[in-house]
XYZ file of C-alpha atoms in Angstrom:
755
model
C 14.360 -69.756 43.220
C 14.203 -69.641 39.446
C 10.282 -68.647 39.190
C 11.694 -65.499 41.283
C 14.612 -64.665 39.030
C 12.081 -65.151 35.475
C 9.088 -62.859 37.319
C 12.195 -60.456 38.182
C 13.275 -59.994 34.932
C 10.185 -59.652 33.712
C 9.800 -56.949 35.720
C 13.112 -55.508 35.104
C 12.435 -55.722 30.773
C 8.937 -54.204 31.243
C 10.434 -50.833 33.347
C 13.118 -50.793 31.308
C 10.714 -50.843 27.992
C 8.650 -48.697 29.810
C 10.919 -45.949 30.548
C 13.002 -46.277 26.885
C 9.610 -45.421 25.255
C 8.977 -42.431 27.255
C 12.289 -41.061 26.335
C 11.657 -42.058 23.437
C 8.155 -40.414 23.170
C 9.655 -37.286 25.515
C 12.479 -36.688 23.109
C 10.085 -36.716 19.589
C 7.812 -34.349 21.892
C 10.149 -31.881 22.874
C 11.617 -30.598 20.023
C 15.009 -28.630 19.911
C 13.915 -24.528 20.181
C 15.790 -21.783 18.503
C 15.406 -18.176 19.662
C 16.913 -15.699 16.603
C 17.085 -12.336 17.593
C 17.603 -9.779 14.576
C 19.311 -6.978 14.785
C 17.937 -2.996 14.694
C 20.130 -0.736 16.632
C 18.177 0.099 19.730
C 14.943 -1.632 18.924
C 16.959 -4.623 19.503
C 16.487 -3.745 23.143
C 12.955 -5.178 22.729
C 14.525 -8.725 22.718
C 14.609 -8.285 26.734
C 10.922 -7.716 27.269
C 10.515 -10.785 24.552
C 12.714 -12.871 26.879
C 10.728 -12.001 30.196
C 7.646 -13.352 29.009
C 9.325 -16.955 27.547
C 10.775 -17.030 30.775
C 7.192 -16.410 31.939
C 5.641 -19.103 29.553
C 8.090 -21.549 30.724
C 10.360 -21.885 27.536
C 13.654 -22.132 27.649
C 15.739 -22.152 24.008
C 18.383 -24.418 23.314
C 20.101 -22.971 20.661
C 20.586 -18.827 20.007
C 21.784 -16.970 16.893
C 21.671 -13.054 16.373
C 22.731 -10.195 14.717
C 23.817 -6.744 16.307
C 21.545 -5.799 19.150
C 20.281 -9.293 19.339
C 23.707 -10.970 19.391
C 24.668 -8.845 22.405
C 21.116 -9.301 24.198
C 21.276 -13.092 22.792
C 24.831 -13.424 23.484
C 24.648 -12.351 27.164
C 21.521 -14.719 27.713
C 23.144 -17.713 26.269
C 26.131 -16.910 29.198
C 23.794 -17.439 31.832
C 22.062 -13.891 32.005
C 18.665 -13.518 33.126
C 15.990 -11.464 31.364
C 15.342 -9.341 34.921
C 19.795 -9.188 34.497
C 19.268 -7.733 31.210
C 16.572 -5.628 32.378
C 18.335 -3.838 35.254
C 21.354 -3.740 32.642
C 19.271 -1.786 30.110
C 17.565 0.515 32.948
C 20.991 1.247 34.387
C 23.030 1.918 31.204
C 24.084 5.420 30.336
C 23.726 4.742 26.856
C 24.878 8.244 26.107
C 27.833 7.443 27.802
C 28.147 4.531 26.057
C 27.588 5.421 22.530
C 30.411 7.694 22.728
C 34.621 7.253 22.219
C 35.314 10.433 25.386
C 36.190 9.598 28.457
C 36.252 11.502 31.796
C 38.756 14.396 31.645
C 40.350 13.203 34.854
C 41.982 9.840 33.468
C 43.731 12.017 30.682
C 46.931 12.933 30.881
C 47.315 16.517 31.997
C 49.271 17.807 29.004
C 46.162 16.666 26.713
C 43.339 17.974 29.014
C 42.907 20.745 27.369
C 42.720 19.372 23.923
C 40.587 16.894 24.736
C 37.215 18.582 24.252
C 37.527 21.264 21.913
C 37.007 20.732 18.222
C 33.637 20.097 16.355
C 35.079 18.499 13.242
C 38.322 16.139 13.289
C 39.867 15.469 10.052
C 42.975 12.961 9.675
C 45.616 13.386 7.622
C 47.194 10.352 5.861
C 49.794 10.605 3.383
C 49.079 14.538 3.130
C 45.092 13.857 2.262
C 42.357 13.915 4.158
C 40.160 11.400 5.378
C 36.673 10.804 6.798
C 37.444 8.379 9.490
C 35.469 4.874 9.213
C 32.906 5.394 11.459
C 31.646 8.323 13.719
C 32.020 5.521 16.700
C 34.708 3.358 17.267
C 33.315 2.052 20.611
C 35.564 2.477 23.294
C 32.644 2.564 25.967
C 30.939 0.417 24.168
C 33.202 -2.464 24.299
C 34.429 -1.976 27.771
C 31.124 -2.528 29.208
C 30.727 -5.345 27.543
C 33.673 -6.470 29.046
C 33.122 -5.625 32.593
C 29.275 -8.206 31.603
C 31.752 -11.003 31.021
C 34.469 -10.276 33.040
C 37.242 -12.530 32.927
C 36.100 -14.676 30.280
C 38.912 -15.883 28.090
C 38.763 -16.619 24.562
C 36.363 -19.294 23.548
C 37.503 -22.514 21.862
C 33.530 -22.881 20.938
C 30.941 -20.687 21.943
C 28.440 -23.978 21.637
C 30.124 -24.365 25.227
C 27.781 -21.628 26.747
C 24.874 -22.803 28.721
C 23.085 -22.266 25.764
C 24.847 -22.748 22.502
C 24.976 -19.343 20.760
C 26.208 -17.893 17.326
C 26.416 -14.511 15.704
C 26.495 -12.812 12.589
C 28.970 -10.444 10.951
C 30.428 -9.199 7.496
C 34.038 -9.076 6.659
C 34.425 -5.944 4.534
C 37.746 -7.209 2.864
C 36.131 -10.671 0.980
C 32.619 -9.341 1.347
C 31.668 -13.079 3.238
C 29.326 -13.601 5.903
C 31.106 -14.973 9.044
C 29.113 -16.729 11.578
C 30.819 -16.434 14.782
C 30.998 -19.641 16.847
C 34.250 -19.003 18.937
C 36.469 -16.647 20.143
C 37.170 -13.547 21.808
C 33.190 -12.869 22.850
C 33.161 -9.119 23.661
C 35.205 -8.452 20.405
C 32.707 -10.214 18.668
C 29.270 -9.229 19.789
C 30.929 -5.601 19.350
C 32.006 -6.512 15.440
C 28.342 -7.912 14.770
C 26.854 -4.716 15.601
C 29.392 -2.588 13.487
C 26.711 -0.352 11.784
C 28.728 1.116 8.016
C 29.047 4.640 8.985
C 28.075 4.692 12.304
C 30.566 2.305 14.496
C 34.099 1.899 13.321
C 34.280 -1.647 11.813
C 35.933 -3.881 14.362
C 39.081 -5.673 12.916
C 39.781 -9.326 14.415
C 42.615 -11.261 12.680
C 42.342 -10.241 9.090
C 39.080 -9.233 8.605
C 37.737 -5.876 8.566
C 33.831 -6.864 10.001
C 30.985 -4.515 9.805
C 27.241 -5.840 11.426
C 25.326 -8.494 9.860
C 22.759 -7.271 9.327
C 24.235 -5.867 6.027
C 23.709 -9.281 4.604
C 22.304 -11.521 7.369
C 19.819 -9.862 10.141
C 17.921 -12.597 10.516
C 20.000 -15.707 11.137
C 17.208 -18.523 11.180
C 18.720 -20.687 8.810
C 21.696 -20.836 11.077
C 19.648 -21.892 14.395
C 18.289 -24.727 12.280
C 22.193 -25.957 11.311
C 22.773 -25.564 15.063
C 19.945 -28.041 15.994
C 16.963 -26.491 16.393
C 13.633 -28.169 15.483
C 11.455 -25.080 16.446
C 12.545 -21.745 16.020
C 10.858 -18.873 17.838
C 12.157 -15.946 15.832
C 11.978 -11.968 16.732
C 12.066 -9.386 14.718
C 12.685 -5.494 14.934
C 15.042 -4.670 11.123
C 13.573 -2.930 8.576
C 9.557 -2.674 8.144
C 8.370 -2.936 4.529
C 6.424 -0.423 4.265
C 8.823 1.990 3.527
C 8.197 5.096 1.255
C 10.088 7.827 -0.238
C 9.600 9.784 2.810
C 10.847 7.781 5.131
C 14.013 7.712 3.232
C 14.623 11.706 3.308
C 18.192 11.619 5.160
C 21.597 11.256 3.694
C 21.868 8.823 6.868
C 18.343 7.091 6.530
C 19.825 6.527 2.431
C 23.030 5.272 3.970
C 21.639 2.555 6.195
C 19.021 1.697 3.881
C 21.780 1.169 1.110
C 23.967 -1.017 3.199
C 21.257 -3.082 4.371
C 19.339 -3.993 1.299
C 21.041 -7.750 0.783
C 20.411 -8.367 4.823
C 17.243 -6.682 3.987
C 15.936 -9.232 0.970
C 17.321 -12.373 2.754
C 15.584 -11.310 6.150
C 12.455 -11.609 3.716
C 13.284 -15.681 3.214
C 14.169 -16.388 6.342
C 10.763 -15.442 7.803
C 9.413 -17.910 6.291
C 11.145 -20.110 7.946
C 10.017 -19.071 11.517
C 7.824 -21.494 13.223
C 6.583 -18.730 15.788
C 7.264 -14.696 15.243
C 7.194 -11.963 17.196
C 7.143 -8.437 15.545
C 6.871 -5.587 18.050
C 5.182 -2.505 17.392
C 8.266 -0.258 16.964
C 6.275 2.420 15.020
C 8.115 6.028 15.715
C 11.062 4.283 16.738
C 14.421 4.070 15.110
C 17.939 2.880 15.327
C 19.686 5.325 17.409
C 16.511 5.818 19.904
C 18.921 4.533 22.879
C 17.671 7.378 25.128
C 13.721 5.728 24.778
C 15.704 2.178 25.901
C 13.236 0.959 28.478
C 10.243 2.138 26.126
C 11.284 0.212 23.884
C 11.500 -2.736 26.523
C 8.303 -2.527 27.619
C 7.064 -2.491 23.874
C 8.669 -6.104 22.812
C 6.899 -6.976 26.828
C 3.515 -6.222 25.581
C 4.196 -7.161 22.120
C 4.866 -10.843 23.311
C 2.203 -10.761 26.099
C -0.087 -10.424 22.847
C 1.172 -13.827 22.403
C 0.963 -15.545 25.829
C -1.892 -18.413 24.709
C 0.485 -19.384 21.667
C 3.687 -19.541 24.184
C 1.720 -21.533 26.497
C 0.420 -23.630 24.274
C 3.196 -24.199 22.966
C 4.863 -25.101 25.752
C 1.908 -27.247 26.956
C 2.151 -29.042 22.846
C 5.601 -29.745 23.689
C 6.125 -30.685 27.524
C 8.913 -27.734 28.051
C 9.819 -26.970 30.988
C 11.803 -24.128 31.563
C 14.902 -24.458 34.064
C 17.284 -21.470 35.389
C 20.459 -21.310 33.156
C 23.522 -21.650 35.224
C 25.994 -19.077 34.170
C 29.647 -19.490 33.530
C 31.589 -19.548 36.869
C 34.213 -17.140 36.428
C 36.382 -15.555 39.467
C 36.605 -12.655 40.725
C 40.485 -11.743 40.499
C 42.698 -13.571 37.914
C 46.259 -13.979 38.593
C 47.968 -12.343 35.213
C 51.664 -13.705 34.465
C 52.007 -12.390 31.080
C 51.408 -8.858 29.469
C 51.786 -8.177 25.397
C 50.954 -5.615 23.191
C 48.993 -6.229 19.636
C 48.830 -3.377 16.466
C 51.149 -0.842 17.570
C 53.443 0.961 14.940
C 54.697 4.126 16.333
C 54.131 3.975 20.146
C 57.006 1.654 21.752
C 55.541 -1.562 23.579
C 56.645 -0.738 26.679
C 55.437 2.879 26.967
C 52.228 0.950 26.597
C 52.527 -1.392 29.459
C 54.142 1.247 32.066
C 51.151 3.117 31.096
C 48.768 0.142 32.319
C 50.270 0.215 35.549
C 49.502 -3.680 35.399
C 52.504 -6.015 36.321
C 53.175 -9.177 36.358
C 52.389 -12.185 38.731
C 49.767 -9.931 40.279
C 45.905 -10.680 41.431
C 43.954 -8.225 39.632
C 40.091 -7.238 39.259
C 37.684 -6.220 36.703
C 37.772 -2.606 37.913
C 41.801 -3.205 37.686
C 41.938 -4.149 34.561
C 39.446 -1.214 33.876
C 42.039 1.138 35.294
C 44.496 0.071 32.880
C 42.877 0.757 30.046
C 41.819 3.658 30.786
C 44.997 4.624 31.797
C 46.182 4.114 28.601
C 43.691 5.430 26.692
C 44.322 8.208 28.095
C 47.439 8.839 26.304
C 45.033 9.940 23.449
C 47.605 8.398 20.905
C 44.713 5.587 20.329
C 41.089 5.331 18.852
C 40.838 2.274 20.805
C 42.454 -0.086 23.701
C 40.505 -3.067 24.000
C 41.559 -6.394 25.652
C 42.123 -10.024 25.534
C 42.606 -12.850 28.240
C 44.148 -16.319 27.461
C 44.239 -19.063 30.218
C 46.826 -20.854 30.327
C 47.538 -24.143 31.635
C 48.349 -23.546 34.941
C 44.935 -21.293 35.536
C 46.817 -17.925 35.293
C 46.112 -15.758 32.507
C 48.046 -13.852 29.775
C 46.287 -10.427 29.150
C 46.779 -8.773 25.394
C 46.178 -5.363 24.398
C 44.950 -4.671 21.069
C 45.600 -0.961 20.510
C 44.191 1.095 17.510
C 46.844 4.103 16.633
C 45.229 7.058 16.506
C 45.704 8.672 12.776
C 49.321 10.788 13.912
C 48.120 14.038 11.722
C 45.354 15.597 12.382
C 43.321 18.820 11.313
C 40.276 20.362 13.686
C 38.000 22.859 13.227
C 36.333 24.036 15.657
C 33.106 27.479 15.276
C 32.489 29.899 18.217
C 30.894 33.017 19.043
C 30.457 35.404 22.210
C 28.799 38.477 22.774
C 32.401 40.398 23.292
C 34.979 39.075 20.914
C 31.963 38.467 18.194
C 32.676 35.311 15.554
C 35.820 32.865 14.721
C 37.086 29.599 13.647
C 39.249 27.778 15.558
C 41.668 25.524 13.089
C 44.113 23.493 14.634
C 46.988 21.280 13.713
C 48.096 18.319 15.802
C 50.765 15.835 15.134
C 51.977 13.177 17.025
C 55.341 11.600 16.563
C 55.039 12.958 13.449
C 58.056 15.627 13.397
C 60.359 14.226 16.153
C 59.688 10.572 17.855
C 58.199 11.072 21.207
C 56.821 14.417 20.146
C 53.226 16.036 20.376
C 53.070 19.375 18.101
C 49.867 21.761 18.867
C 49.733 24.604 16.551
C 45.792 26.697 16.770
C 44.758 29.852 14.841
C 41.629 31.563 16.039
C 40.343 33.401 12.845
C 38.651 35.889 14.348
C 37.573 39.438 14.664
C 40.202 38.880 17.716
C 42.536 36.938 16.078
C 44.863 34.840 18.169
C 47.801 32.006 17.823
C 49.218 28.847 20.055
C 52.221 26.822 19.158
C 53.609 24.175 21.945
C 55.588 21.660 21.078
C 56.285 18.695 23.809
C 59.102 16.227 23.424
C 58.778 13.492 25.431
C 61.820 11.530 27.849
C 61.963 7.731 29.606
C 59.707 4.765 29.050
C 56.514 6.387 30.729
C 57.349 9.783 28.818
C 56.546 11.807 32.307
C 59.521 14.048 31.793
C 58.998 16.608 28.779
C 60.753 19.561 27.483
C 57.906 22.341 26.437
C 58.492 24.742 23.539
C 55.811 27.409 22.896
C 54.380 30.502 21.297
C 51.376 32.321 22.041
C 49.965 35.209 20.825
C 46.954 37.338 21.174
C 44.636 40.313 19.828
C 42.158 41.965 21.477
C 39.726 44.831 20.933
C 38.745 45.683 24.213
C 36.139 48.379 26.306
C 37.827 50.295 28.896
C 35.740 50.594 31.758
C 35.203 53.073 34.580
C 32.769 52.392 37.661
C 30.879 50.337 34.682
C 30.726 52.783 31.784
C 32.574 52.016 28.746
C 34.887 54.952 28.203
C 36.344 53.892 25.089
C 38.103 51.086 22.600
C 41.644 49.905 22.496
C 43.641 47.164 21.138
C 45.533 44.822 23.271
C 48.097 42.958 21.972
C 50.106 40.005 23.899
C 53.051 37.741 22.645
C 54.839 34.931 24.644
C 57.586 32.412 23.137
C 60.349 30.411 25.316
C 61.190 27.086 26.394
C 60.789 24.778 29.360
C 60.202 21.635 31.177
C 57.399 19.707 33.053
C 57.224 16.808 34.881
C 53.672 14.332 35.251
C 53.859 13.615 39.105
C 50.643 11.642 38.960
C 47.875 11.366 35.503
C 46.050 14.238 37.399
C 49.065 16.857 38.551
C 52.324 17.933 37.178
C 55.148 21.072 37.928
C 56.929 22.954 35.858
C 59.228 25.857 35.238
C 59.903 28.002 32.047
C 61.979 30.632 30.786
C 60.252 33.510 27.860
C 60.149 36.619 26.456
C 56.784 38.377 26.825
C 55.243 41.434 25.089
C 52.427 43.890 26.001
C 50.751 46.214 23.828
C 48.199 48.705 25.119
C 46.795 50.694 21.967
C 43.610 53.491 22.685
C 40.843 54.164 19.833
C 40.422 57.704 19.457
C 37.616 57.803 21.509
C 39.374 56.853 24.305
C 42.373 59.280 23.594
C 40.076 62.404 25.491
C 39.554 60.525 28.536
C 43.341 59.335 29.304
C 44.360 62.894 28.553
C 47.088 61.043 26.099
C 45.361 62.689 23.013
C 48.472 61.330 20.500
C 49.650 58.255 22.022
C 49.426 55.717 19.629
C 50.567 52.932 21.737
C 52.131 51.933 24.991
C 53.962 48.616 25.248
C 56.327 46.934 28.213
C 58.780 43.518 27.476
C 61.261 42.222 28.777
C 62.258 38.457 30.311
C 60.325 36.448 32.776
C 60.545 32.373 34.669
C 58.045 31.137 35.693
C 57.364 28.371 37.940
C 53.798 26.336 37.970
C 51.835 23.572 39.847
C 48.619 22.036 38.235
C 46.342 19.787 39.289
C 43.062 18.672 37.618
C 40.947 15.209 39.090
C 37.691 17.534 37.332
C 35.493 14.761 34.985
C 34.787 17.269 32.491
C 36.572 20.753 30.318
C 33.481 22.350 30.671
C 30.340 21.226 32.822
C 32.861 19.157 35.776
C 30.510 17.320 38.406
C 33.003 16.313 40.222
C 36.417 16.709 41.492
C 38.804 19.478 42.454
C 41.270 21.610 40.267
C 44.048 23.908 41.688
C 46.552 26.052 39.292
C 49.277 27.852 41.313
C 52.038 30.031 39.410
C 54.688 32.617 40.116
C 56.114 34.902 37.583
C 59.325 36.982 38.275
C 59.352 38.952 35.027
C 63.145 40.997 34.472
C 64.945 43.508 32.079
C 61.723 45.136 31.498
C 61.803 47.878 29.047
C 58.800 50.163 28.576
C 58.191 52.116 24.938
C 55.274 54.543 23.630
C 55.064 56.679 20.851
C 53.659 60.306 22.009
C 55.070 62.966 19.942
C 53.627 65.942 21.616
C 53.179 65.422 25.784
C 55.238 64.020 27.877
C 53.500 60.693 28.601
C 51.512 59.934 32.118
C 53.794 58.174 34.108
C 51.037 57.097 36.972
C 49.192 55.638 34.504
C 52.077 54.132 31.888
C 55.611 53.766 33.783
C 58.415 54.201 31.813
C 60.965 52.937 34.116
C 60.005 49.383 35.018
C 61.507 47.683 37.901
C 61.650 43.956 38.447
C 58.532 42.268 39.907
C 57.103 38.678 40.776
C 53.797 37.856 40.347
C 51.548 35.105 42.352
C 48.483 33.298 40.966
C 46.689 30.927 43.228
C 43.186 29.106 41.949
C 40.849 26.375 43.393
C 37.637 25.194 42.107
C 36.110 22.318 43.716
C 32.872 20.320 42.150
C 30.239 17.867 43.957
C 27.526 16.187 43.054
C 24.995 15.829 45.892
C 22.045 14.658 43.839
C 22.022 13.764 40.436
C 20.604 17.077 38.681
C 22.377 19.170 41.092
C 26.060 20.081 40.491
C 27.500 22.650 43.439
C 30.694 24.496 43.053
C 32.785 26.896 45.478
C 36.232 28.789 44.264
C 38.567 31.013 44.874
C 41.004 33.042 43.336
C 44.119 35.135 44.683
C 46.417 37.489 42.195
C 49.137 39.201 43.957
C 51.948 41.365 42.587
C 54.979 42.871 44.095
C 55.071 45.869 41.243
C 54.142 49.424 41.244
C 51.289 49.837 38.712
C 52.219 48.400 35.584
C 50.079 46.559 32.179
C 51.898 43.480 32.283
C 51.318 42.613 36.071
C 47.537 43.564 35.905
C 44.989 40.710 36.469
C 42.144 41.425 34.093
C 38.838 41.207 36.186
C 35.198 40.142 35.214
C 32.719 38.211 32.708
C 31.909 34.326 32.408
C 33.591 32.526 29.917
C 35.246 29.185 29.010
C 38.100 29.719 27.221
C 41.696 30.295 29.244
C 43.269 33.487 28.591
C 46.387 35.278 29.664
C 45.842 36.913 33.173
C 41.970 37.576 32.985
C 40.133 35.810 35.997
C 35.877 35.126 36.229
C 33.600 37.599 38.119
C 30.332 37.442 37.805
C 28.423 41.193 37.537
C 31.315 42.747 35.503
C 32.236 42.277 32.093
C 34.972 40.462 30.433
C 38.150 42.215 31.143
C 36.396 45.235 32.964
C 38.429 45.812 36.360
C 42.429 46.205 35.999
C 43.732 44.662 39.325
C 47.259 44.778 40.610
C 46.687 42.589 43.259
C 42.940 40.839 43.654
C 40.632 38.231 46.012
C 37.532 36.228 45.135
C 35.711 33.558 46.294
C 32.772 32.319 44.630
C 29.838 29.733 44.418
C 27.572 28.290 42.038
C 24.937 25.454 41.579
C 23.940 24.220 38.622
C 20.313 22.428 38.193
C 19.984 19.773 34.880
C 16.341 20.713 33.914
C 16.757 18.163 30.526
C 19.765 16.058 29.539
C 22.726 18.203 29.286
C 20.844 21.682 29.819
C 21.520 23.278 33.228
C 19.976 26.357 34.900
C 22.967 27.993 36.799
C 23.236 30.165 39.256
C 26.045 31.742 40.278
C 27.210 34.193 42.906
C 30.717 36.196 44.102
C 32.604 38.501 46.011
C 35.693 39.897 45.929
C 38.538 43.047 46.530
C 41.165 44.366 44.437
C 43.694 47.233 45.799
C 47.265 48.561 44.331
C 49.610 46.521 47.241
C 49.518 43.262 48.564
C 49.218 44.526 52.079
C 46.180 46.762 51.690
C 44.433 43.241 50.821
C 45.410 41.679 53.871
C 44.117 44.674 56.025
C 40.991 44.906 54.185
C 40.504 41.244 54.876
C 40.898 41.329 58.122
C 39.287 44.845 59.047
C 36.091 45.466 56.237
C 32.657 44.201 56.985
C 31.246 41.900 54.116
C 29.243 45.204 53.080
C 32.103 46.793 51.577
C 33.354 43.778 49.346
C 32.372 43.773 45.846
C 29.632 41.507 44.943
C 28.226 39.952 41.501
C 25.831 37.320 40.471
C 24.692 35.638 37.495
C 21.835 33.180 36.447
C 21.023 31.643 33.027
C 20.808 28.500 31.100
C 23.946 26.464 29.696
C 23.841 23.856 27.306
C 26.358 21.102 26.894
C 25.662 20.489 23.383
C 27.318 18.718 20.310
C 28.378 21.737 18.828
C 30.064 22.773 22.167
C 29.455 24.599 25.180
C 26.349 27.241 24.903
C 25.744 30.048 27.647
C 23.207 32.288 28.186
C 23.471 34.483 31.008
C 22.644 37.996 32.718
C 24.801 39.214 35.469
C 24.576 42.057 38.298
C 26.215 43.503 41.008
C 26.185 46.002 43.717
C 27.662 48.839 43.147
C 26.324 49.791 39.855
C 22.842 49.614 38.282
C 23.893 47.901 34.756
C 22.932 44.429 33.560
C 25.494 42.637 31.791
C 24.902 39.462 29.668
C 26.971 36.902 28.598
C 26.613 34.945 25.674
C 28.782 32.411 23.823
C 28.346 29.031 21.486
C 30.769 26.726 19.987
C 34.113 25.350 21.688
C 36.075 28.421 22.550
C 39.985 29.385 21.839
């Protein structure tokens, strides 16, 4: 028995010794692998291709550090996303949208829609001085995108607890120190790491004002060594050493180079401490080439594949075994037990929470969280709206909205041109909560051949600010041709002024009702070349003025102000005009009252317009619509609808009609139906085809009779075709139009944001 026990102990000792020896040898043969991913803007998408090859070679890093785009790709990989997951993200991402701060029109409150995309230059005014923004892009869409990818990851005490420990780099602009992030709000952290100076606005976290880590530390090799890496694989897509004066020709190139010199010099030192270096050949690609995202990813894969032998040799030498990363286990819905708001100065916190639509002690999904962000951002009071999640001991969550308020005063400028009204420059002053609390003031002046001015003051009431008083003043001056059967008979000046006060109530985000009372003035002043045709040779002017009441309903769920792809909008108005007074100056003859009535009776005018847009195929946008205008008045200038043209702006009583010049037909009553199709032949460039038909009459009853009794052949028809471009300087269109009742082609050209 003792011999057996002794034999068992010897066998156990030998087994344990062999196992310990194997473990020691294994630990000696299997060093900790560190992966370093540099910054480089869009060029950093090459990291995805490299990760594909690393997985194929059986190499999984034990630590990851990254800067800028390297922090995004590395951080998501550390969380458990596979290389294929990241590749899918890259292929499906709408980078053009992500690198802007604009949201769909249907997510903007009604009273802000018209002003949401109307100016080329925006200058904040602070302390009565103009200030340039701290960056071209705040990153609203980008940070929301990151939030989707990590929902609902709460603030982390340590990024070392990720499936792969991860650190990333940023620079504090206040202290000048390089910051190594190893904990906190992950979405904010990687966003801060890619805050390229002058491109992205700095990211404020706690008391830090953070920009791209590439300013000082674009290739954090030293940091991954400190985390415990014995062997470092580096992927560098930063600045090339072979830079010439020609490469630094533009101001952007010079600024980017200047702000990154410290990081460039540091990278030269860090590169020497890399055991295996992969440098994708990205000659000809820049940091802003996100629209070439797939090509850049493929180049990264090709570059790594050229080194597949070295990678497999590394795997065999150290007996590396790639294993799938277990992703962080996150719930689809979370219980919100507390809601808080940070960084408000002039906006009430209850207003923010009310706009969000979130309720305490309810379960919410990622989609509901995003909708709440969009609702707050859609008020246009904020440059940036993000959120943080804090997990409480009872497993419920505290939602903290983090806000960056817009400057309360803005000067905005938009040059424009069209072939009818000529060139102009729209200058706008926008004030939010500036003159009086809970108010929005817009004053716009079009300095042009045909000048105009608009003033609106909305004063809001209630926590959600859905009820408002509306004080307004509008003035238009237009020099227009006077057409008869398509022929230009001469020019006339038309002046229009109205001012008054009303109430508006937002029924929901995309619909509003209102009433207003106002005084209006219409003036018709013929040029000398038109007086002979009118037989009013000495008519200097004719005007109608008086009071009016207006009731209106507006619904707009389209996704863009100028180039909608989907959605519907409806506009219904009824105006009652009373106490109208006609005046004219004609010293020689009695005025022709069939054309220029002197005794103007009270009358009503109704207007209905509907447009529907849908996107059956990605490059195809279809729209259909109808407009009806009717008046109880005998013929008078104030009740006329001006029909014709193709224009983006909104003018009083003007109705577009393809095949006619702008305002070519003056109609007392009109009914129009239309359809169009746009083909997106290149990004934001559309081949546009439009057709419409309609009738006009001096009586609403005759319109109804015409619809009942007349054939389609008798309707007025028109069509247009050409190109439209949704450009950075505003909408551009070049269209040619024709109709079925004369032989005159019309053409429309406009450029820039209209008044």
